[in-house]
mmCIF file of C-alpha atoms in Angstrom:
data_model
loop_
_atom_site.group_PDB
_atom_site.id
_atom_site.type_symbol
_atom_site.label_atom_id
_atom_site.label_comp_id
_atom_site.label_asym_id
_atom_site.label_seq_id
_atom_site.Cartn_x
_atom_site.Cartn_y
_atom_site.Cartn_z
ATOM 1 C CA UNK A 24 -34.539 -36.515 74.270
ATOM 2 C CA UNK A 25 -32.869 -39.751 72.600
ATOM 3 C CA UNK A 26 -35.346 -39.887 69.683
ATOM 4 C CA UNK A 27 -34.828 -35.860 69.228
ATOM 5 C CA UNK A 28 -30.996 -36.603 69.312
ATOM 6 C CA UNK A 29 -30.449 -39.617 67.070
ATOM 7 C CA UNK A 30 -32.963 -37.638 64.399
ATOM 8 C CA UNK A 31 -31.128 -34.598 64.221
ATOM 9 C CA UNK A 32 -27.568 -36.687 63.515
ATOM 10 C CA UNK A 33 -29.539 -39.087 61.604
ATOM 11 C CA UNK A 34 -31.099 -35.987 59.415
ATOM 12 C CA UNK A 35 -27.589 -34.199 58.942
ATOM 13 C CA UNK A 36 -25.897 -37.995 57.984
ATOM 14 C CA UNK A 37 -28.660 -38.611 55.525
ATOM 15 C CA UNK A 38 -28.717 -35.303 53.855
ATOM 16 C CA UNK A 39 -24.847 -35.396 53.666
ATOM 17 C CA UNK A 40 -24.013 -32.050 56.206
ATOM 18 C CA UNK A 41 -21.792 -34.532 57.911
ATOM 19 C CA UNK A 42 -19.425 -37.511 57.252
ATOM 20 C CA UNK A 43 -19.285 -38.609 61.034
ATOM 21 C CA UNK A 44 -19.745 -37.139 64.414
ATOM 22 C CA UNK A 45 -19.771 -38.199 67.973
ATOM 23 C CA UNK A 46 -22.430 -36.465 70.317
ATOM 24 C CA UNK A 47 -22.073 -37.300 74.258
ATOM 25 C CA UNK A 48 -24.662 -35.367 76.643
ATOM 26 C CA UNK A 49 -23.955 -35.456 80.644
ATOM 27 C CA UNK A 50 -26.336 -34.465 83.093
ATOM 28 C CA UNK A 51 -25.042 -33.566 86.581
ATOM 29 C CA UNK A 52 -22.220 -35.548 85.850
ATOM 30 C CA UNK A 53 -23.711 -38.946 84.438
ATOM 31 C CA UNK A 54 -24.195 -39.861 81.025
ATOM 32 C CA UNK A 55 -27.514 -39.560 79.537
ATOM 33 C CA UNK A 56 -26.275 -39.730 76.000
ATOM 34 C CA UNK A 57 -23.408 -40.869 73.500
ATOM 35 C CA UNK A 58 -23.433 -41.980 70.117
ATOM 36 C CA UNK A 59 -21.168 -42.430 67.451
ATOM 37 C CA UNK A 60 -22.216 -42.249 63.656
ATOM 38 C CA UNK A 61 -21.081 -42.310 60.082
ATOM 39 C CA UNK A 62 -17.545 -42.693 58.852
ATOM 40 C CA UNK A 63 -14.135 -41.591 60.528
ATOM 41 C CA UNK A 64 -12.576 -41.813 57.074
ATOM 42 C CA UNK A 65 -15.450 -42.096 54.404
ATOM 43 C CA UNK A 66 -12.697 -43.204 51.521
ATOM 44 C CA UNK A 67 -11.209 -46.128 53.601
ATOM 45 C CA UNK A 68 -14.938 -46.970 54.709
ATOM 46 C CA UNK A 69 -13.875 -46.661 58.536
ATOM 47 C CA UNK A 70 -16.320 -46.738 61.171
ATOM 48 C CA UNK A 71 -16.923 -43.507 63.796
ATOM 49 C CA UNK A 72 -16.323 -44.658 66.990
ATOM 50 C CA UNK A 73 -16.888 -43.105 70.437
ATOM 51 C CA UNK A 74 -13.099 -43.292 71.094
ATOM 52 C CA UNK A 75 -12.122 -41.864 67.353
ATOM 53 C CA UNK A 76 -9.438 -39.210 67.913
ATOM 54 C CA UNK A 77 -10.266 -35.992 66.734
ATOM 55 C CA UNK A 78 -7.957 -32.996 65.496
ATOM 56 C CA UNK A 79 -9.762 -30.497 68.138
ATOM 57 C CA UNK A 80 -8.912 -26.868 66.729
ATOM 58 C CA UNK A 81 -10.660 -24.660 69.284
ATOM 59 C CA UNK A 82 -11.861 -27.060 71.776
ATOM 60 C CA UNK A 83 -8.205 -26.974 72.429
ATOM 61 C CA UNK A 84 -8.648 -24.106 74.498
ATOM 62 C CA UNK A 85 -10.959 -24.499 77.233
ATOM 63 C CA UNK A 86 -8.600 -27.669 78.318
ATOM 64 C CA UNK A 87 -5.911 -25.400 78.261
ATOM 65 C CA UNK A 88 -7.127 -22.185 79.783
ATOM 66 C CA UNK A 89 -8.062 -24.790 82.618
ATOM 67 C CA UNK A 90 -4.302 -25.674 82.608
ATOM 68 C CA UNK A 91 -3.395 -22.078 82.809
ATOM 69 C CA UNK A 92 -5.282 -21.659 85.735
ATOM 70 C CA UNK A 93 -3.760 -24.141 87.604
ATOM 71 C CA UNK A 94 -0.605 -22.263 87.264
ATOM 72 C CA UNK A 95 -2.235 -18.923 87.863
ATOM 73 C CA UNK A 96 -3.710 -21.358 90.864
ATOM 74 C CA UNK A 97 -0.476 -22.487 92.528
ATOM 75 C CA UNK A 98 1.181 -18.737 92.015
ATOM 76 C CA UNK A 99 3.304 -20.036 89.194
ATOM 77 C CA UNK A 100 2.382 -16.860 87.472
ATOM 78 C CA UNK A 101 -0.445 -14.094 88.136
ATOM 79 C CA UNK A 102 -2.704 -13.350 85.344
ATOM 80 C CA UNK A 103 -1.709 -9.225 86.005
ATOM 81 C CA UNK A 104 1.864 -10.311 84.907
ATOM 82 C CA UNK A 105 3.110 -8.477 81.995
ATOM 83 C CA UNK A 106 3.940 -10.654 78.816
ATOM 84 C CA UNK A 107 7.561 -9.568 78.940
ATOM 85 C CA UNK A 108 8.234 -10.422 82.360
ATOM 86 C CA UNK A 109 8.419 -14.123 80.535
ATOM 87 C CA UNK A 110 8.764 -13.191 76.976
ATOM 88 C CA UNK A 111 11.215 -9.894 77.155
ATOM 89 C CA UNK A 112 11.455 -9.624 73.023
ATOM 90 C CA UNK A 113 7.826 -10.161 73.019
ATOM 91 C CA UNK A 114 6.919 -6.205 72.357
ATOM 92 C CA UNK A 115 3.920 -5.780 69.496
ATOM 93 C CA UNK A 116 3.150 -2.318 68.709
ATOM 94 C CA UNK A 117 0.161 -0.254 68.181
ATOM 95 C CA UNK A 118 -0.051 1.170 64.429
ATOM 96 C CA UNK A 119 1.643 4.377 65.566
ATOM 97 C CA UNK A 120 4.713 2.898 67.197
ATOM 98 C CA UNK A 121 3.342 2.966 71.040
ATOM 99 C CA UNK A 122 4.092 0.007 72.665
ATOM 100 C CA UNK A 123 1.981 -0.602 75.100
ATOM 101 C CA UNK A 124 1.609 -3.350 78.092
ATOM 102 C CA UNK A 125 0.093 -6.819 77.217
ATOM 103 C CA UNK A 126 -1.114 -8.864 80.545
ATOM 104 C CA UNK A 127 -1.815 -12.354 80.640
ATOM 105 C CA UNK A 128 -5.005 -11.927 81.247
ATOM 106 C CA UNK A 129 -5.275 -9.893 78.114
ATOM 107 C CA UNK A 130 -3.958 -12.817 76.570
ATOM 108 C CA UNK A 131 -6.637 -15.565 77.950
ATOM 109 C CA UNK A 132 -9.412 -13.429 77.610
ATOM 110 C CA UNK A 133 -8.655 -12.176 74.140
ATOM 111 C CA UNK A 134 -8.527 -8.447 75.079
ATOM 112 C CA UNK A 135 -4.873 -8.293 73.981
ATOM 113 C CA UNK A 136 -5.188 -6.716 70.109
ATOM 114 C CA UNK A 137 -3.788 -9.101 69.202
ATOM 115 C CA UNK A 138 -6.071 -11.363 65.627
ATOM 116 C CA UNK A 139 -5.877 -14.887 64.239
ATOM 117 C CA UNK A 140 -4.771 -15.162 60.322
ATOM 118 C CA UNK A 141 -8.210 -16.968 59.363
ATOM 119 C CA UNK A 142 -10.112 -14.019 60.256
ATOM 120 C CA UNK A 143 -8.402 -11.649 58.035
ATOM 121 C CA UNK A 144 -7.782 -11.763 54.228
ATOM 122 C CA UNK A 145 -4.927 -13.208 52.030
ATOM 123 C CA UNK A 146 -3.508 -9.471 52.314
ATOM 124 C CA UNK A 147 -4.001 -8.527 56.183
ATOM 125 C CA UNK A 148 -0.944 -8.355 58.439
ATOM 126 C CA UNK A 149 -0.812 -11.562 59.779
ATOM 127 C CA UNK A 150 -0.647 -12.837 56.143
ATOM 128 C CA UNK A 151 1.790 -10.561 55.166
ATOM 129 C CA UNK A 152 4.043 -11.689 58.160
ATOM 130 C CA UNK A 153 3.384 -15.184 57.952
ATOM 131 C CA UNK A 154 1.524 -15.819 61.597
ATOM 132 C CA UNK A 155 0.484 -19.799 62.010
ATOM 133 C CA UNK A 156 -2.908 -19.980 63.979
ATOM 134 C CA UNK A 157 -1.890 -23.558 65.066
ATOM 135 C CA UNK A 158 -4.195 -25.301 62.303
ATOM 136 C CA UNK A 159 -1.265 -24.777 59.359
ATOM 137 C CA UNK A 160 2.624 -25.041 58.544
ATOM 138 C CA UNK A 161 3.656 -28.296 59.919
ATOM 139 C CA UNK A 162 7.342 -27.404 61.426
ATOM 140 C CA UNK A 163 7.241 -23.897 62.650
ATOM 141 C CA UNK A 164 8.236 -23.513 65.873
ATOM 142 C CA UNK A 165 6.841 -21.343 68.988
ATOM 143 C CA UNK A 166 9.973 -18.745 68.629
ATOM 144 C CA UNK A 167 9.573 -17.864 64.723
ATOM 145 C CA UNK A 168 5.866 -17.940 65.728
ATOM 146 C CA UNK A 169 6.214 -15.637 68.042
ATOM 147 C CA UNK A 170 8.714 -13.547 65.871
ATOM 148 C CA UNK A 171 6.185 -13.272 63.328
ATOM 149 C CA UNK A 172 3.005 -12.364 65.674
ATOM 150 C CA UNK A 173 5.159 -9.154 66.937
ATOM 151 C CA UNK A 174 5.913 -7.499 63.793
ATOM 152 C CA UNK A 175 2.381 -7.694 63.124
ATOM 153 C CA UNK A 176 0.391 -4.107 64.660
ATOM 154 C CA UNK A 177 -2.226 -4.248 67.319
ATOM 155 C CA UNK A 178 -5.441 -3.940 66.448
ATOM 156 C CA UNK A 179 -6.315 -1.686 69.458
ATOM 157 C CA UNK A 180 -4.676 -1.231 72.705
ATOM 158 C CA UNK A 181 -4.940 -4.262 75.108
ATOM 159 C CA UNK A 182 -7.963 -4.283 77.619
ATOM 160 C CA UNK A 183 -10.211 -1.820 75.299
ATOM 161 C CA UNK A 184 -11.520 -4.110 72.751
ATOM 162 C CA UNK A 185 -12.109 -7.984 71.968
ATOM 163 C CA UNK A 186 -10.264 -9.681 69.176
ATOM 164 C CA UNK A 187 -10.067 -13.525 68.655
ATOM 165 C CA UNK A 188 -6.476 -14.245 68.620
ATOM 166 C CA UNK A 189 -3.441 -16.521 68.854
ATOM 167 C CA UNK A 190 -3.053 -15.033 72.724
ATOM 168 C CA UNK A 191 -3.530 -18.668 74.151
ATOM 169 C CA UNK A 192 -0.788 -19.892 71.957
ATOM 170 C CA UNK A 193 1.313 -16.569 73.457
ATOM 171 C CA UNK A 194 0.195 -17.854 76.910
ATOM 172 C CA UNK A 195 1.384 -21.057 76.379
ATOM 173 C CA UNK A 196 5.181 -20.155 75.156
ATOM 174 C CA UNK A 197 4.866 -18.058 79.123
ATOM 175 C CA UNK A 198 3.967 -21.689 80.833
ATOM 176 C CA UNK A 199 6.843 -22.830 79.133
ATOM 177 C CA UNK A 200 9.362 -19.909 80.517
ATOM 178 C CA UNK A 201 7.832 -19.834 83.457
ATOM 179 C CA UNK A 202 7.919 -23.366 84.656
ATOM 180 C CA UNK A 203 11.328 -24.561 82.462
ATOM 181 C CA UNK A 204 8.595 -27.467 81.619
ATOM 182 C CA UNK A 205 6.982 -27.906 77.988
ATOM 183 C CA UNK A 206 3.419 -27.581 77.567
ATOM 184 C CA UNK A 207 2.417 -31.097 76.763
ATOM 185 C CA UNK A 208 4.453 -32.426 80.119
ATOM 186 C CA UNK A 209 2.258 -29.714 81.857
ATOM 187 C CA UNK A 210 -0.997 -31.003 80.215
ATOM 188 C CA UNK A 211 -0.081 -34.418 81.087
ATOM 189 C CA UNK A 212 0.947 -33.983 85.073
ATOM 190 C CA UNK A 213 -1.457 -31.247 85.809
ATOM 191 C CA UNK A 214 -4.590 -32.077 83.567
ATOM 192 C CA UNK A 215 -4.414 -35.712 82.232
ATOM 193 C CA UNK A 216 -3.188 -37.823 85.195
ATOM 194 C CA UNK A 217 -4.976 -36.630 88.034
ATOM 195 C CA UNK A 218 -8.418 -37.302 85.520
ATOM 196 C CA UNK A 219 -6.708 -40.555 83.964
ATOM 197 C CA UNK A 220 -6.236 -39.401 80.435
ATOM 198 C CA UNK A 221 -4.277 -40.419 77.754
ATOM 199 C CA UNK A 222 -5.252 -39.364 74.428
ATOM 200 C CA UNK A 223 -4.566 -35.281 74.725
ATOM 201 C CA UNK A 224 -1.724 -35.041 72.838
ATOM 202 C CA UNK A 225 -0.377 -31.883 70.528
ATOM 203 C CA UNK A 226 1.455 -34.344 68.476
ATOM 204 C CA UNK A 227 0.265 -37.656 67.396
ATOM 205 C CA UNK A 228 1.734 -40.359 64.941
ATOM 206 C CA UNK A 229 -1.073 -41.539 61.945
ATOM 207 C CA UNK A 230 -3.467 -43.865 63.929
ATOM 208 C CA UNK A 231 -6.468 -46.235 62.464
ATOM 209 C CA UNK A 232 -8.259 -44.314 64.486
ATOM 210 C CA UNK A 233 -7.654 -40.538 63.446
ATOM 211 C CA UNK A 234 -10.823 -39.101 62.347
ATOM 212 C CA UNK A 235 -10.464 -37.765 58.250
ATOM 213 C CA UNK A 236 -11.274 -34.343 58.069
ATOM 214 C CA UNK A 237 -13.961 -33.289 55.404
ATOM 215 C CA UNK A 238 -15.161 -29.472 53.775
ATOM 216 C CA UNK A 239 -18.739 -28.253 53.478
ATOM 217 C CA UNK A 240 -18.922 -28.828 49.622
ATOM 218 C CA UNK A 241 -22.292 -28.001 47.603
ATOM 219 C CA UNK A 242 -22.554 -31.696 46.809
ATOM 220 C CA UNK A 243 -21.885 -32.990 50.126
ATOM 221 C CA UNK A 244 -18.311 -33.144 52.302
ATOM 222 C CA UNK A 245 -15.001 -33.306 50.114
ATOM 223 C CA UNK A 246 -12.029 -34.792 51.678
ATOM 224 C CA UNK A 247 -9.628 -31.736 53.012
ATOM 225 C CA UNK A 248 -6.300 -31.404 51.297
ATOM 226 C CA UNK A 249 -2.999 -30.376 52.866
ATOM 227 C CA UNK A 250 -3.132 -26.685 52.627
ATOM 228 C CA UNK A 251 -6.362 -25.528 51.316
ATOM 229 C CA UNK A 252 -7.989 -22.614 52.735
ATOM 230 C CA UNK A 253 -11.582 -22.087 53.059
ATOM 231 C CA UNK A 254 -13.592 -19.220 53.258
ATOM 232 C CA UNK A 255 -15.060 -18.410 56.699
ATOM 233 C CA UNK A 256 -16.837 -14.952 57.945
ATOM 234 C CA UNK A 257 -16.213 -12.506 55.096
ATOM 235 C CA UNK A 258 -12.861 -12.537 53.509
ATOM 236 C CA UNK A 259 -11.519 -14.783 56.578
ATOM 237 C CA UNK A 260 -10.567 -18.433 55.612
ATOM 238 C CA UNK A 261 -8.779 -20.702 57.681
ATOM 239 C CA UNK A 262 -5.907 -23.139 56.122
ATOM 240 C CA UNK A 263 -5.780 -26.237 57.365
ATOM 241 C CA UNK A 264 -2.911 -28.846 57.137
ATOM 242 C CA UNK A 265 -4.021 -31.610 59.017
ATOM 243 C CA UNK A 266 -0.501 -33.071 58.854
ATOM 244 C CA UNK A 267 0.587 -30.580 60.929
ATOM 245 C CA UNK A 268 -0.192 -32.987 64.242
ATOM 246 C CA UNK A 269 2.202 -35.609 63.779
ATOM 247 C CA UNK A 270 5.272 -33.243 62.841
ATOM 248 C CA UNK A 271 6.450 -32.810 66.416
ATOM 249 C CA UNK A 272 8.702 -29.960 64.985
ATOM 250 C CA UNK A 273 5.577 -27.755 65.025
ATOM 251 C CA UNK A 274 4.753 -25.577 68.068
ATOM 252 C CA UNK A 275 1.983 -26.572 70.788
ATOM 253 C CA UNK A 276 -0.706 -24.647 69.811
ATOM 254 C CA UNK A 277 -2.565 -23.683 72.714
ATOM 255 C CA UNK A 278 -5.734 -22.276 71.085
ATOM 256 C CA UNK A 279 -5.632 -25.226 68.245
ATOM 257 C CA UNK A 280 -3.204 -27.875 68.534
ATOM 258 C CA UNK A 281 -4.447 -30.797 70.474
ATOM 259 C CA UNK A 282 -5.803 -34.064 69.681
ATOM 260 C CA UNK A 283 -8.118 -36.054 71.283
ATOM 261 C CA UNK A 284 -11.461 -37.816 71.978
ATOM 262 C CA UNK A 285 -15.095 -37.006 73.212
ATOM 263 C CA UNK A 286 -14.656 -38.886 76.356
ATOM 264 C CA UNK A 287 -11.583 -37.325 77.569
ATOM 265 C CA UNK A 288 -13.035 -34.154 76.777
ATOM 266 C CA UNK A 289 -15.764 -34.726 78.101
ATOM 267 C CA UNK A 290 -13.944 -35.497 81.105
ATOM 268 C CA UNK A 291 -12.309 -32.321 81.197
ATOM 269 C CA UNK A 292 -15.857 -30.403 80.224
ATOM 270 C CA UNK A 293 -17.297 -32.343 83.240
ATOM 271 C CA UNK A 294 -14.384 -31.353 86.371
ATOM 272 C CA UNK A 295 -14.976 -27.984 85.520
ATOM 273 C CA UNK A 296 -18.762 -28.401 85.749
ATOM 274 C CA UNK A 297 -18.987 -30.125 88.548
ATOM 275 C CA UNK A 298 -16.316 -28.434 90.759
ATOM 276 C CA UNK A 299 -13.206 -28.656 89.184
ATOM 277 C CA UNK A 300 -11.637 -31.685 91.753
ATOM 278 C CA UNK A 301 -9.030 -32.618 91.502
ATOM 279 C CA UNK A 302 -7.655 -30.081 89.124
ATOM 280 C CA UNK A 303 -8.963 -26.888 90.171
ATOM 281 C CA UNK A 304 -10.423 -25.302 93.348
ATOM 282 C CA UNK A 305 -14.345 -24.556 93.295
ATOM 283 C CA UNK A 306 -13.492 -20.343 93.617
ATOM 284 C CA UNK A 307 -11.184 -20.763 90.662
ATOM 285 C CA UNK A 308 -13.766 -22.635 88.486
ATOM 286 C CA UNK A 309 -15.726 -20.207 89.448
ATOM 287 C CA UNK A 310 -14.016 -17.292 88.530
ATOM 288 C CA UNK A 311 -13.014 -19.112 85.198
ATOM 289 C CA UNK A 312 -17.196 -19.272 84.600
ATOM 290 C CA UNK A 313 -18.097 -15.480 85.062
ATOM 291 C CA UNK A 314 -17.716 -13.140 82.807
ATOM 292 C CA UNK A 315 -14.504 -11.229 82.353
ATOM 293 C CA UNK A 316 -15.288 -8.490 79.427
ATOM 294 C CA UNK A 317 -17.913 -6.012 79.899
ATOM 295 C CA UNK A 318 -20.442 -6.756 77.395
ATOM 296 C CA UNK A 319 -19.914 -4.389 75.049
ATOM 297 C CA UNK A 320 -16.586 -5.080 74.431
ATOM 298 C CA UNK A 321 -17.727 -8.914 73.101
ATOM 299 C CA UNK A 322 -19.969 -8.842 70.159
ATOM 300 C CA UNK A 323 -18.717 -12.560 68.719
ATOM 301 C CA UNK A 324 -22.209 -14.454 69.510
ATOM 302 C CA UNK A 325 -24.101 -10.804 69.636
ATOM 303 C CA UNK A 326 -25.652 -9.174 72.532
ATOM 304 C CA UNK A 327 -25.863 -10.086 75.822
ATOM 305 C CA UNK A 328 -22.609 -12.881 75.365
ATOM 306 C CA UNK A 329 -19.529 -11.792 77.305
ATOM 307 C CA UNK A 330 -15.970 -13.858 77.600
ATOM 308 C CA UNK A 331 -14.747 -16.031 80.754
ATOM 309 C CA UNK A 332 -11.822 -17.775 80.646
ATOM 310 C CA UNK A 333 -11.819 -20.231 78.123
ATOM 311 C CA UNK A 334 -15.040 -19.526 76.524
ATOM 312 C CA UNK A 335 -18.059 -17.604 75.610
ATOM 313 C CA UNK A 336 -20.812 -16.932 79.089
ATOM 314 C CA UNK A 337 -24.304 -15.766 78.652
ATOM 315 C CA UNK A 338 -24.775 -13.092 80.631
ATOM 316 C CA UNK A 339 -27.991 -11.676 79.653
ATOM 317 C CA UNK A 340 -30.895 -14.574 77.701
ATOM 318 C CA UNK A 341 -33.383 -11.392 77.164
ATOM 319 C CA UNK A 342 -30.687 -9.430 75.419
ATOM 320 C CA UNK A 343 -29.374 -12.391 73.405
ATOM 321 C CA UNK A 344 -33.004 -13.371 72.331
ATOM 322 C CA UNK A 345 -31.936 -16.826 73.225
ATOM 323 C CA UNK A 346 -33.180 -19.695 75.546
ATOM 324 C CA UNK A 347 -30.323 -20.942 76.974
ATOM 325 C CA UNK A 348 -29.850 -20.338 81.033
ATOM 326 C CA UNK A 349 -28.014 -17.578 82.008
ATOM 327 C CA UNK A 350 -24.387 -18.305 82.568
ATOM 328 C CA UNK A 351 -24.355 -21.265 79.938
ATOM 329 C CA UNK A 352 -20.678 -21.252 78.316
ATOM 330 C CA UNK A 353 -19.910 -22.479 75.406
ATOM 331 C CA UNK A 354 -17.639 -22.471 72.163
ATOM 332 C CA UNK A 355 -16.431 -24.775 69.237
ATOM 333 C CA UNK A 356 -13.917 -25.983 66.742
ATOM 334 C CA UNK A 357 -13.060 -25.160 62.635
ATOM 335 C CA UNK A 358 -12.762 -28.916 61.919
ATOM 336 C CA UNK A 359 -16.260 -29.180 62.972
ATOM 337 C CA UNK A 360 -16.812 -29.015 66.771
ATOM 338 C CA UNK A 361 -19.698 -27.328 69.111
ATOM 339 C CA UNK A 362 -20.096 -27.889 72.915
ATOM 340 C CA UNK A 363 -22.534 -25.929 75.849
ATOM 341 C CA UNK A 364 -22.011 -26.212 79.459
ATOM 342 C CA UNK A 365 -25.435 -25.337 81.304
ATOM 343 C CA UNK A 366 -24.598 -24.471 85.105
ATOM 344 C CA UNK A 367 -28.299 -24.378 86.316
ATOM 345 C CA UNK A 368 -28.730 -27.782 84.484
ATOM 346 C CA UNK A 369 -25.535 -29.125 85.354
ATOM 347 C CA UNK A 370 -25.508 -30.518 81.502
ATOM 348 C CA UNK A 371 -22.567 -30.827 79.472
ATOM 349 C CA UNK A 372 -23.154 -31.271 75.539
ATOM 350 C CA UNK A 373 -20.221 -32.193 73.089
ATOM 351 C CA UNK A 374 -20.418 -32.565 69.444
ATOM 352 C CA UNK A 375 -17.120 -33.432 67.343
ATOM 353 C CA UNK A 376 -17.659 -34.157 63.709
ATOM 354 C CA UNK A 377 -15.489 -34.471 61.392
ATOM 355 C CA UNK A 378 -17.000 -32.191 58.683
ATOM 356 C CA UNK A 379 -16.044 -28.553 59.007
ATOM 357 C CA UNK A 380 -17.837 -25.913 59.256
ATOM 358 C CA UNK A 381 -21.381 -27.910 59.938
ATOM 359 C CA UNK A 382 -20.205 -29.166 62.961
ATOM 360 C CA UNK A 383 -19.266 -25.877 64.421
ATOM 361 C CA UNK A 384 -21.820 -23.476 63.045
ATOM 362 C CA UNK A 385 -24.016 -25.526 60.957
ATOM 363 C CA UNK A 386 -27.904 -26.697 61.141
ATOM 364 C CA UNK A 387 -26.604 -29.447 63.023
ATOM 365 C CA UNK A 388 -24.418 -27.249 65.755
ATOM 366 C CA UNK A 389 -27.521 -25.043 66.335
ATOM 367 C CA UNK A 390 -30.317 -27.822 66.180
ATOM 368 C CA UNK A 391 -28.788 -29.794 69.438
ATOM 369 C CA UNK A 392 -29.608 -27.353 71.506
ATOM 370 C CA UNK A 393 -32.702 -26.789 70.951
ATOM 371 C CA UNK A 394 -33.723 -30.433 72.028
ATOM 372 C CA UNK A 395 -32.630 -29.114 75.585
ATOM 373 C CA UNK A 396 -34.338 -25.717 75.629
ATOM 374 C CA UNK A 397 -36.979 -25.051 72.940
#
């Protein structure tokens, strides 16, 4: 399994897919893997290390749908709470004017109609209206955020459809309201000091040891500049501004916002696997780890995927024509992140590169885990 390992990151270094990574493996909640290679920054010649922190886009959210729980846990709120009962001017409409009711569990399980900016393009409504997905304009705050994401129309009525979406960042302006506390005191008492982290942070000054982002380029990775979009999924394209994390103006982004490195999310990765203690109770892990969508209503990773809370669950291996366990979760990152959790296996896998898109849905992303289950 090493060998396997260090070829396929050696292969994707060598033939220039990648400018750095780090790649941790647990099994049944003990290491059986972590390296660190490449370059953080590739111009400054900088070293990857295993502690390199890491601008974590979408690996943001299963360490904060885990925080939501914990609220949804101790009865802070109930995920069949309407959105307005926090958020009263929060009212987006259907394209014919019907307003209808948004629940937080539409929210966390992206069932809301409500869509992410990247995955529309330059002329969709959340263009138009000027929606942040958390990954862009340093400075905007969570109200004109919020502002903006209600003028835009549903794209179907809540519950009836699937629809990646800024919901988690909706969720987390509720934990706010609801608790009078903001979201990175949450993370910190309710996540990071009962597992003894410290680097999960929405807002970060420039550190040696921030990891450079880099773009899939025909040549090889070019380093990202403030602002640049790139394409993704048809005439989606997600604009990055990598600044945007140590601006402490700019909202918490729930779904995108945090930093952070492997270990502590593999830490995080690893409670829920193994129980959830001391965050979470075993039934709500649990319930986070089954599937909350019927099936058809999830077609993101094709047939036979549905949605739990926080990330994608295999609920049928025949139907998805894959060999992965059924129940295996899993989900990723734009700047270049991939990660599996394997119930039956009790294996955790983590990639975090720092070369977007090939560490998310590149040869690399797809090639780890095959060592486990080919």
């Amino acid at each position: 399994m090493k060998e396997r390992l260090d070829q396929i990151l050696d292969t994707a270094l060598n033939e220039r897919r990648i400018v750095g990574a780090v790649l941790l493996v647990e099994e049944r909640g003990a290491p059986v893997y972590g390296r660190a290679i490449g370059l953080s920054d590739r111009e400054a010649g900088r070293g990857m290390k295993l502690d390199t922190r890491f601008r974590l886009a979408s690996v943001t959210k299963p360490i904060l749908s885990t925080l939501f729980m914990t609220l949804a846990e101790d009865g802070v709120f109930s995920l069949s709470d309407p959105v307005t009962d926090y958020l009263p001017e929060f009212r987006p409409a259907l394209p014919n004017g019907h307003v209808p009711e948004i629940t937080l569990h539409h929210l966390l399980t992206h069932s809301s109609g409500l869509g992410y900016r990247f995955l529309e393009s330059e002329t969709g409504p959340y263009a138009c209206f000027g929606v942040s997905d958390g990954l862009d304009q340093p400075g905007l705050g969570m109200a004109e955020n919020l502002r903006r994401i209600s003028r835009a129309p549903l794209y179907f009525e809540p519950g009836t459809g699937w629809r990646y979406s800024v919901g988690m960042d909706v969720l987390g302006a509720v934990a706010e309201v609801a608790t009078g506390e903001p979201l990175q005191t949450l993370l910190d008492r309710r996540i990071a000091a009962p597992l003894g982290l410290q680097s999960l942070r929405f807002h970060e000054k420039p550190a040696v040891d921030f990891a450079q982002p880099y773009l899939d380029g025909p040549s090889g990775p070019v380093r990202m500049e403030e602002g640049v979009r790139h394409p993704l999924w048809g005439e989606g394209g997600v604009r990055f501004a990598p600044s945007r994390v140590h601006d402490p103006a700019s909202f918490p982004s729930s779904g995108a916002g945090l930093v952070g490195t492997a270990p502590e999310v593999m830490t995080v990765l690893r409670c829920l696997l193994t129980g959830g203690a001391p965050v979470l109770r075993l039934e709500t892990v649990a319930q986070m780890m089954k599937p909350q969508l019927p099936q058809e209503l999830w077609t993101m990773h094709g047939p036979g995927w549905s949605f739990g809370y926080g990330w994608g669950v295999l609920a049928d291996p025949k139907a998805a024509g894959v060999g992965l366990p059924s129940g295996t979760m899993r989900w990723g990152g734009v700047y270049g992140h991939s990660w599996f959790m394997d119930p039956v296996s009790q294996r955790v896998s983590l990639l975090l590169t720092n070369t977007a898109y090939e560490g998310m849905i590149g040869k690399l992303a797809a090639d780890i885990p095959g060592v486990f289950y080919s």
